[in-house]
Coordinates of N, CA and C in Angstrom, one line a residue:
X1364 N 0.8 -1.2 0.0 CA 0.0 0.0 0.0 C 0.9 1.3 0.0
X1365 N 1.9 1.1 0.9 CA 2.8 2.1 1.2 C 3.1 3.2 -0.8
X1366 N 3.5 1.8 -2.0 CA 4.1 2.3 -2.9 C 2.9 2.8 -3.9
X1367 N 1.7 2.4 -3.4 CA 0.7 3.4 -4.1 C 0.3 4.7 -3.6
X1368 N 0.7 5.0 -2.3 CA 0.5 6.3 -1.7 C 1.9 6.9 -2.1
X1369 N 3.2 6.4 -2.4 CA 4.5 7.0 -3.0 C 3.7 7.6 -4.4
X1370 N 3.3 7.4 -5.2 CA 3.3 7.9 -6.1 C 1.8 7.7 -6.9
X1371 N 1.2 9.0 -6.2 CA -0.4 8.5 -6.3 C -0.6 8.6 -7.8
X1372 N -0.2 9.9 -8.3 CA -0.3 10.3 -9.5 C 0.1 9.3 -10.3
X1373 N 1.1 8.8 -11.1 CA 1.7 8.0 -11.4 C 0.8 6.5 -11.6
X1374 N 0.6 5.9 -10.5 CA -0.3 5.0 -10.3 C -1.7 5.2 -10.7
X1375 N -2.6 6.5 -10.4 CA -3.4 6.6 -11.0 C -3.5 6.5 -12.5
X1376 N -2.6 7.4 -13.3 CA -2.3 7.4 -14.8 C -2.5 5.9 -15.0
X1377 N -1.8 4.8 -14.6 CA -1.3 3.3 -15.1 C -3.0 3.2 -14.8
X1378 N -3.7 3.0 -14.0 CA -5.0 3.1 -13.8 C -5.9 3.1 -15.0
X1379 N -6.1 4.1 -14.9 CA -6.7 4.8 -15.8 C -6.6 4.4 -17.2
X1380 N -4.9 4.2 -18.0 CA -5.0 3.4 -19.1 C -5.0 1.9 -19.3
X1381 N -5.8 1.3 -18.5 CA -6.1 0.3 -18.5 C -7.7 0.1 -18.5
X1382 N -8.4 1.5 -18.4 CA -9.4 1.5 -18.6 C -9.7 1.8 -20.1
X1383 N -10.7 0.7 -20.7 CA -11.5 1.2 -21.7 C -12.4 1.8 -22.4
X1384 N -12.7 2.4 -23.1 CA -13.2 3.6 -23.5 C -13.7 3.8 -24.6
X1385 N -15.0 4.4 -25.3 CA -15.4 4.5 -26.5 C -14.7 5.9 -27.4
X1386 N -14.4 6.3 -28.1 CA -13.7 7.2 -28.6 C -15.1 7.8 -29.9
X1387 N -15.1 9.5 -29.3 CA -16.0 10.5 -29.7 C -15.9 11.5 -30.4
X1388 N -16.5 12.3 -31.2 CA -15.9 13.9 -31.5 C -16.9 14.5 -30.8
X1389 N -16.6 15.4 -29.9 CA -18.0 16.6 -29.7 C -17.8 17.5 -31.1
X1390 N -18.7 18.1 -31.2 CA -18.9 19.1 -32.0 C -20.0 19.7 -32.0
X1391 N -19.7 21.5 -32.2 CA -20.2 22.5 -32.4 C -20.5 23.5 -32.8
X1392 N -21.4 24.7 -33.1 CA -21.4 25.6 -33.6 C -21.2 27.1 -32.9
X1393 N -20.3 27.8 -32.9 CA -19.9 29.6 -32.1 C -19.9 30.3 -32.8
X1394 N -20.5 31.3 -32.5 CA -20.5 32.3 -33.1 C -20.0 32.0 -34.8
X1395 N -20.7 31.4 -35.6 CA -20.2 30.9 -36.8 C -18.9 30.1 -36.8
X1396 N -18.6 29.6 -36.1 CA -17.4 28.6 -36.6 C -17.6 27.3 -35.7
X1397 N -17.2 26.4 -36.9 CA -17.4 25.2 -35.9 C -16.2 24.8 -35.2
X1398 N -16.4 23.6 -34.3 CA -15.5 23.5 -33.6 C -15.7 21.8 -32.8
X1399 N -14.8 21.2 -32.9 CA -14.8 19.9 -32.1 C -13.4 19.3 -31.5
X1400 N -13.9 18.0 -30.7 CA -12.7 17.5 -29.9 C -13.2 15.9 -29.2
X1401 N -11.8 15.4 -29.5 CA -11.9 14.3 -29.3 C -12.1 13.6 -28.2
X1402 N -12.9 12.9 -27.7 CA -13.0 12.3 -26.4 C -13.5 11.0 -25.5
X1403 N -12.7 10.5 -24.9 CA -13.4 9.5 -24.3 C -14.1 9.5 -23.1
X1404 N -14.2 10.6 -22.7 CA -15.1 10.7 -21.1 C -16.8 10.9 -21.5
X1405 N -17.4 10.2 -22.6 CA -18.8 10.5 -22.8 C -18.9 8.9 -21.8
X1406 N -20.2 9.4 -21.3 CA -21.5 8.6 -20.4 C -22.8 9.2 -20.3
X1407 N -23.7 8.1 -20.3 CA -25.0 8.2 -20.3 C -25.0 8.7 -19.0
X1408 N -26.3 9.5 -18.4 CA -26.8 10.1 -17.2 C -28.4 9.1 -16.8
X1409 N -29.0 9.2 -17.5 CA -30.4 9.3 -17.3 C -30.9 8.6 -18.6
X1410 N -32.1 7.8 -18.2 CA -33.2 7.6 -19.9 C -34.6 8.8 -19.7
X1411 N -34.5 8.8 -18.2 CA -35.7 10.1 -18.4 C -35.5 11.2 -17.1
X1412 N -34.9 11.9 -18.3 CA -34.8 12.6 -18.8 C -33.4 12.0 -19.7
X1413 N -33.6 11.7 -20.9 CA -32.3 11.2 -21.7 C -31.1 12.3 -21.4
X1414 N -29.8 12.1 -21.2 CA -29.0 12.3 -20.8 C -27.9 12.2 -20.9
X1415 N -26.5 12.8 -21.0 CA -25.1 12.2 -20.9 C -24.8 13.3 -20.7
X1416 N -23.2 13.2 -20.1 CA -22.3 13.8 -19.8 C -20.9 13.6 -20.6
X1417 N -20.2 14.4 -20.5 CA -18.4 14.4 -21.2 C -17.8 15.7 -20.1
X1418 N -16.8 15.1 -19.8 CA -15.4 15.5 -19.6 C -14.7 16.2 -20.5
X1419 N -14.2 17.9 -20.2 CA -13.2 18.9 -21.2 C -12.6 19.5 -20.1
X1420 N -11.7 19.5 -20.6 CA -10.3 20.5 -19.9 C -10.8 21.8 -20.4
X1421 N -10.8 22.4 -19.2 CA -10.6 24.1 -19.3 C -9.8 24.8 -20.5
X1422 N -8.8 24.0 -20.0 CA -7.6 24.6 -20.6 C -7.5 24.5 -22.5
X1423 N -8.2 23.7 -22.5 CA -8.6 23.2 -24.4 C -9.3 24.7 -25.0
X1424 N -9.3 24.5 -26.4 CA -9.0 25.6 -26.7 C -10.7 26.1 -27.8
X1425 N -11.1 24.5 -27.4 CA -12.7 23.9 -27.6 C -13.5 24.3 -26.6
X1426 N -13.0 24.2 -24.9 CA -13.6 24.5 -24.2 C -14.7 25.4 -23.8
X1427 N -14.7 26.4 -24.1 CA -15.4 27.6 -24.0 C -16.0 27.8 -25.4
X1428 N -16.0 27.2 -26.4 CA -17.0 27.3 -27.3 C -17.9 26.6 -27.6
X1429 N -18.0 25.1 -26.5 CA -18.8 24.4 -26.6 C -19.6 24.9 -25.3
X1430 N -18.8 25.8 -24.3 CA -20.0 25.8 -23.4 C -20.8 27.0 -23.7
X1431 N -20.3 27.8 -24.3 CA -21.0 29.0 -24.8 C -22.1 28.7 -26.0
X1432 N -21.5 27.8 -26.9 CA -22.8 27.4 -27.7 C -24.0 27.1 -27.2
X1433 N -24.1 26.2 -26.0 CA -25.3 25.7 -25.5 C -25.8 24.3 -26.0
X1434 N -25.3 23.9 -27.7 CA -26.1 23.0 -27.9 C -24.8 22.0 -28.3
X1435 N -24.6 20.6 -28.8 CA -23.8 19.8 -29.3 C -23.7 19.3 -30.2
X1436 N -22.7 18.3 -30.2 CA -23.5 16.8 -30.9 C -22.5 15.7 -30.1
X1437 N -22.8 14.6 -29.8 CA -21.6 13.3 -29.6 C -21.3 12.9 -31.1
X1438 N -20.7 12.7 -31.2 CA -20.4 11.5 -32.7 C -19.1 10.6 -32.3
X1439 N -20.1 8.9 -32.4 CA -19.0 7.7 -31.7 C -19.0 7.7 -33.0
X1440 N -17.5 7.3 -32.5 CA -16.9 6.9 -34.1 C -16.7 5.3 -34.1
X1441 N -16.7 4.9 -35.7 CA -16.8 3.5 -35.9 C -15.4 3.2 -35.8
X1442 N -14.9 2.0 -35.4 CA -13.4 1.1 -35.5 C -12.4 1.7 -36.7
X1443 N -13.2 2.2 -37.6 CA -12.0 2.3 -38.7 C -12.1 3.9 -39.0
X1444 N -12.4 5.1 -38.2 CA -12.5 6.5 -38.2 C -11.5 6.4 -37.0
X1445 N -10.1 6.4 -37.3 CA -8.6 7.0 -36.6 C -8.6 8.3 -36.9
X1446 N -8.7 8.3 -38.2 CA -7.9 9.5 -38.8 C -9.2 10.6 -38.3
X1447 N -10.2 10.6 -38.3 CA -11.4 11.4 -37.4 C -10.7 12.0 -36.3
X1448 N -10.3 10.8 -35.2 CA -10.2 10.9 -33.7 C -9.3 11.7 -34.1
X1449 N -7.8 11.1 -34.5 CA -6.5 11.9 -34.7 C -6.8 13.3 -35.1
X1450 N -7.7 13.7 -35.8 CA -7.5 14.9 -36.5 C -8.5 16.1 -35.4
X1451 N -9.1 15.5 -34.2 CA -9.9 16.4 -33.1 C -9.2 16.4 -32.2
X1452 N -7.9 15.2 -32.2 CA -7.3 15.3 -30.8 C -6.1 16.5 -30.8
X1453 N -6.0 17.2 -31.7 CA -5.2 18.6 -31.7 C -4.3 18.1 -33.1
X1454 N -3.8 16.9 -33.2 CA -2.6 17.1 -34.5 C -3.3 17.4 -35.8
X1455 N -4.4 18.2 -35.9 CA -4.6 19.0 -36.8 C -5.2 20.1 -36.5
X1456 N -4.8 21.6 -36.9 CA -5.6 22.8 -36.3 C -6.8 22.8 -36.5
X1457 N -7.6 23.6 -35.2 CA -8.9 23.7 -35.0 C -9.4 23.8 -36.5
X1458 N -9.5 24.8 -37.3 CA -10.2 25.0 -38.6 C -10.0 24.0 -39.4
X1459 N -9.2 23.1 -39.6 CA -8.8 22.3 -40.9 C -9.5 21.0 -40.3
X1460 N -10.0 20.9 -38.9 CA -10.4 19.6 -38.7 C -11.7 19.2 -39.5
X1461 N -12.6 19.8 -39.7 CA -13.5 19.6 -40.4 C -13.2 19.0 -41.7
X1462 N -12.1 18.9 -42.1 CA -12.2 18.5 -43.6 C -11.7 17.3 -43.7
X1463 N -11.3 16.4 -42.4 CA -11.6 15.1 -42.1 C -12.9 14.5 -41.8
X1464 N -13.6 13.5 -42.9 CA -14.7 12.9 -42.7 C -16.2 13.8 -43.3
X1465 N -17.0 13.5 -43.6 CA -18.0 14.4 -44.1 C -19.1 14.5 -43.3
X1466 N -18.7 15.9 -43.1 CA -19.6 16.5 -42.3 C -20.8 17.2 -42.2
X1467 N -21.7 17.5 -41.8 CA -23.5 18.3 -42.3 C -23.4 18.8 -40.8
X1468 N -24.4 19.5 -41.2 CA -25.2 20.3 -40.0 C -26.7 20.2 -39.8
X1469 N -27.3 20.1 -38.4 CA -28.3 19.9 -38.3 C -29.4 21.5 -38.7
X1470 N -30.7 21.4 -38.3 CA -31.2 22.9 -38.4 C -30.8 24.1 -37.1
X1471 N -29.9 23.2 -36.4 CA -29.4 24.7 -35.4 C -27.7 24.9 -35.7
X1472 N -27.6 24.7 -37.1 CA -26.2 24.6 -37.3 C -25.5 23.7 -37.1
X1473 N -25.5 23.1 -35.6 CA -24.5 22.3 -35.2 C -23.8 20.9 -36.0
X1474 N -22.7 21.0 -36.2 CA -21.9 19.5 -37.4 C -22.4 18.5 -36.4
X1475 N -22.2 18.0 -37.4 CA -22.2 16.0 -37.0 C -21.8 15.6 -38.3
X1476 N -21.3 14.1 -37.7 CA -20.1 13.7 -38.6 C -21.9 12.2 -39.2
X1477 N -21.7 12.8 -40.7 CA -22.3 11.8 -41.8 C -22.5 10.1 -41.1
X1478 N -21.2 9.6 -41.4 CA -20.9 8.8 -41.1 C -20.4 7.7 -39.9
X1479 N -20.8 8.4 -39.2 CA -20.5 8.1 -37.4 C -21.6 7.3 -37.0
X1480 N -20.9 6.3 -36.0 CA -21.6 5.0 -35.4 C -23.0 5.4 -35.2
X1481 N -22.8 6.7 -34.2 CA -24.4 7.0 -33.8 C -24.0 8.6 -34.0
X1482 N -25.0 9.8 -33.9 CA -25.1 10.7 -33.4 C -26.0 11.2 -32.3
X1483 N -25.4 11.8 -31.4 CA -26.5 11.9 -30.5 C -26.4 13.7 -30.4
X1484 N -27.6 14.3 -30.4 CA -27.6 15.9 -30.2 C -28.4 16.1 -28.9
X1485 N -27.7 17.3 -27.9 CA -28.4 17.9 -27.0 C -27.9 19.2 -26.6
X1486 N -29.0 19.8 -25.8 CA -28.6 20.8 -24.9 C -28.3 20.6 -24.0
X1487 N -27.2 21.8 -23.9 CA -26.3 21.6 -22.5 C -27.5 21.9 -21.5
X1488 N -27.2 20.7 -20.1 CA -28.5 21.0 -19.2 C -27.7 21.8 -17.7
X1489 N -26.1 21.2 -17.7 CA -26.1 21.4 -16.1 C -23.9 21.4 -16.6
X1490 N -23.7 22.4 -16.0 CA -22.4 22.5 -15.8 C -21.2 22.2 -14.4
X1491 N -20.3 21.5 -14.5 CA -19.9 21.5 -13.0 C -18.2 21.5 -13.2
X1492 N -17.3 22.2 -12.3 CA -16.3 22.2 -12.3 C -15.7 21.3 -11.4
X1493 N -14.8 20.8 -11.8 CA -14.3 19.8 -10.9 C -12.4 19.2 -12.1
X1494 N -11.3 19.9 -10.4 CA -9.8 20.2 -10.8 C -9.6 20.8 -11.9
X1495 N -9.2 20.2 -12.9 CA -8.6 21.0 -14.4 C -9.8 20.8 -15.4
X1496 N -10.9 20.4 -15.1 CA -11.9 20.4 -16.1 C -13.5 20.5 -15.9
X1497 N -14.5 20.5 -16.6 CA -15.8 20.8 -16.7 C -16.5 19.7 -17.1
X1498 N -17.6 19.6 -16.3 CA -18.8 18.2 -16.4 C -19.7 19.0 -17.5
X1499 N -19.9 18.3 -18.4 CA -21.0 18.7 -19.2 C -21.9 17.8 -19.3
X1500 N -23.4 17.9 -18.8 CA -24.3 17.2 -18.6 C -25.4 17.9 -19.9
X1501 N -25.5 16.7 -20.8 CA -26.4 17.4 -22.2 C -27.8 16.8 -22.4
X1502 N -29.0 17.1 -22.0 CA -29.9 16.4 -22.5 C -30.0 16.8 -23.9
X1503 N -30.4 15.2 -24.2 CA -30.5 14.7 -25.4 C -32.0 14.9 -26.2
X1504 N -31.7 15.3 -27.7 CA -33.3 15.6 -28.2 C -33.2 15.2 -29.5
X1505 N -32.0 14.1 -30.1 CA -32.3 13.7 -31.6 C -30.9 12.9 -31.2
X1506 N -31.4 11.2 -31.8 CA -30.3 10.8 -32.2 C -30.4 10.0 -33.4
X1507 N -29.3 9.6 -34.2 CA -29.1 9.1 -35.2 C -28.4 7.8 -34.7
X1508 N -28.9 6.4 -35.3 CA -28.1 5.8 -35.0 C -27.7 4.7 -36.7
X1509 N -26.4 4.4 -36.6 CA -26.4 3.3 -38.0 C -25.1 2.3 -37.9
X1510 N -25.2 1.4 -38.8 CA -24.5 0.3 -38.5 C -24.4 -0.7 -38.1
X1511 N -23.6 -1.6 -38.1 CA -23.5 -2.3 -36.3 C -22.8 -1.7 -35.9
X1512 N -22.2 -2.4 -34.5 CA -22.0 -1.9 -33.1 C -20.5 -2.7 -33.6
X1513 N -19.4 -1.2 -33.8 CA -18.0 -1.8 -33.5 C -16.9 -0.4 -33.4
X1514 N -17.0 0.1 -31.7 CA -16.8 1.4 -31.9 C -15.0 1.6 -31.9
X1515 N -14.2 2.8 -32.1 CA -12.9 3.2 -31.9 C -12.9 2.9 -30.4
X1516 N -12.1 1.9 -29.7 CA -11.9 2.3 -28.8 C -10.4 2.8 -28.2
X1517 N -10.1 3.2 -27.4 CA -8.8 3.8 -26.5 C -8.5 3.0 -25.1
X1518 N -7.2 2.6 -25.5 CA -6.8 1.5 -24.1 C -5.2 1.5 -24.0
X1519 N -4.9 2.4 -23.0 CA -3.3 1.8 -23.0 C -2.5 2.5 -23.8
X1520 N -3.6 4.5 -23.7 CA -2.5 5.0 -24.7 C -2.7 4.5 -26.5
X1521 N -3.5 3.8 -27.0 CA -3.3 3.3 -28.0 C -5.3 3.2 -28.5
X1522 N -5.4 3.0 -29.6 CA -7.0 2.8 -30.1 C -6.6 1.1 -30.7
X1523 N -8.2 0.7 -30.6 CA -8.2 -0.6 -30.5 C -9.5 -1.1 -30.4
X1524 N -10.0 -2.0 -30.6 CA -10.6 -2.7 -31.0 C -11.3 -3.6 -30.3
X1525 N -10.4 -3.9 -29.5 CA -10.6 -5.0 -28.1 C -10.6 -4.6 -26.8
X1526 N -10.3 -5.7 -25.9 CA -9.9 -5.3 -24.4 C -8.7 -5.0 -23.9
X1527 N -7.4 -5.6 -24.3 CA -6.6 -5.8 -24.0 C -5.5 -6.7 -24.0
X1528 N -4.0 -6.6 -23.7 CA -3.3 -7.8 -23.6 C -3.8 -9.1 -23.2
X1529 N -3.0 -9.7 -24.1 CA -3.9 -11.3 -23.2 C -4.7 -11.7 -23.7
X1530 N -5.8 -11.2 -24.0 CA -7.0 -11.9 -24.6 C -7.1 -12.0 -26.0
X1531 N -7.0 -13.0 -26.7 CA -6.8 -13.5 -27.8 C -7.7 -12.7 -28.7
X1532 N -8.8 -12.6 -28.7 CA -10.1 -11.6 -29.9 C -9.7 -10.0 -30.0
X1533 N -8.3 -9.6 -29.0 CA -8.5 -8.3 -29.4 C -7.5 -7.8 -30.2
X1534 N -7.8 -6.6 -31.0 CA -7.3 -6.7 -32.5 C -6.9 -4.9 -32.6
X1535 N -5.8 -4.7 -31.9 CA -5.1 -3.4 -32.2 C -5.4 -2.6 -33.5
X1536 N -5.7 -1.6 -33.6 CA -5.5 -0.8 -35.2 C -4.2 0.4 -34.5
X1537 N -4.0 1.0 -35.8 CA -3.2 1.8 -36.2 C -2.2 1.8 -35.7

């Protein structure tokens, strides 16, 4: 016990990438420009009142334009949309991301990605600060859903497909 209280942080981190995760774009509309970011802190809240929440760092450069917008979108991405995730998680500038994947807009503006597992759209309902980032809790009022079920996941630092080491069915990409 002693060497997990030595280095809480540290240990947390290993933690944490061991956990698995669906991999997302938020996206939105400000003051005319869109804007998104890649993430895996989406969860459901509620079925009634339909619901979910995501995790953003303050410090992101998305942050304040998704909470100022008011409205969203989730978009899970399917197993084979890397280049999606990669291009929201900053290694391509805010403006140029859009021109990964084909993108539309709903009637309140807001993008969503064509071709994504599901989309889900809501209003932001409830905001909470907590350390270096903000709870965004969205009720939900339109979703799209298509395909089957075979989302991008994130594990260990890496996207993937499966669970993890060890288990024979899981199938690393990129």
């Amino acid at each position: 016990m002693r060497d997990i209280q030595n280095d809480l942080g540290g240990n947390f981190r290993k933690a944490m990438r061991r956990l698995t995760s669906a991999v997302s774009v938020i996206s939105t509309m400000h003051d005319g420009v869109r804007h998104g970011i890649t993430v895996t802190s989406v969860t459901s809240v509620s079925m009634t009142p339909p619901s979910l929440l995501f995790c953003i760092n303050r410090a992101s450069s998305v942050h304040d334009p998704v909470i100022r917008a008011g409205r969203f979108c989730i978009n899970i991405l399917h197993a084979h949309q890397i280049d999606i995730a990669d291009a929201f998680s900053g290694r391509v500038r805010d403006k140029n991301r859009f021109l990964c994947g084909e993108w539309a807009s709903d009637d309140d503006e807001v993008p969503y990605l064509i071709p994504a597992q599901a989309n889900i759209f809501c209003e932001m309902d409830a905001i909470s600060s907590y350390g270096t980032h903000s709870i965004v809790i969205g009720k939900v009022h339109h979703v799209a859903v298509r395909g089957q079920v075979a989302p991008l996941l994130y594990q260990d630092g890496q996207y993937t497909v499966g669970l993890g080491e060890g288990v024979d069915w899981v199938v690393p990409v990129g």
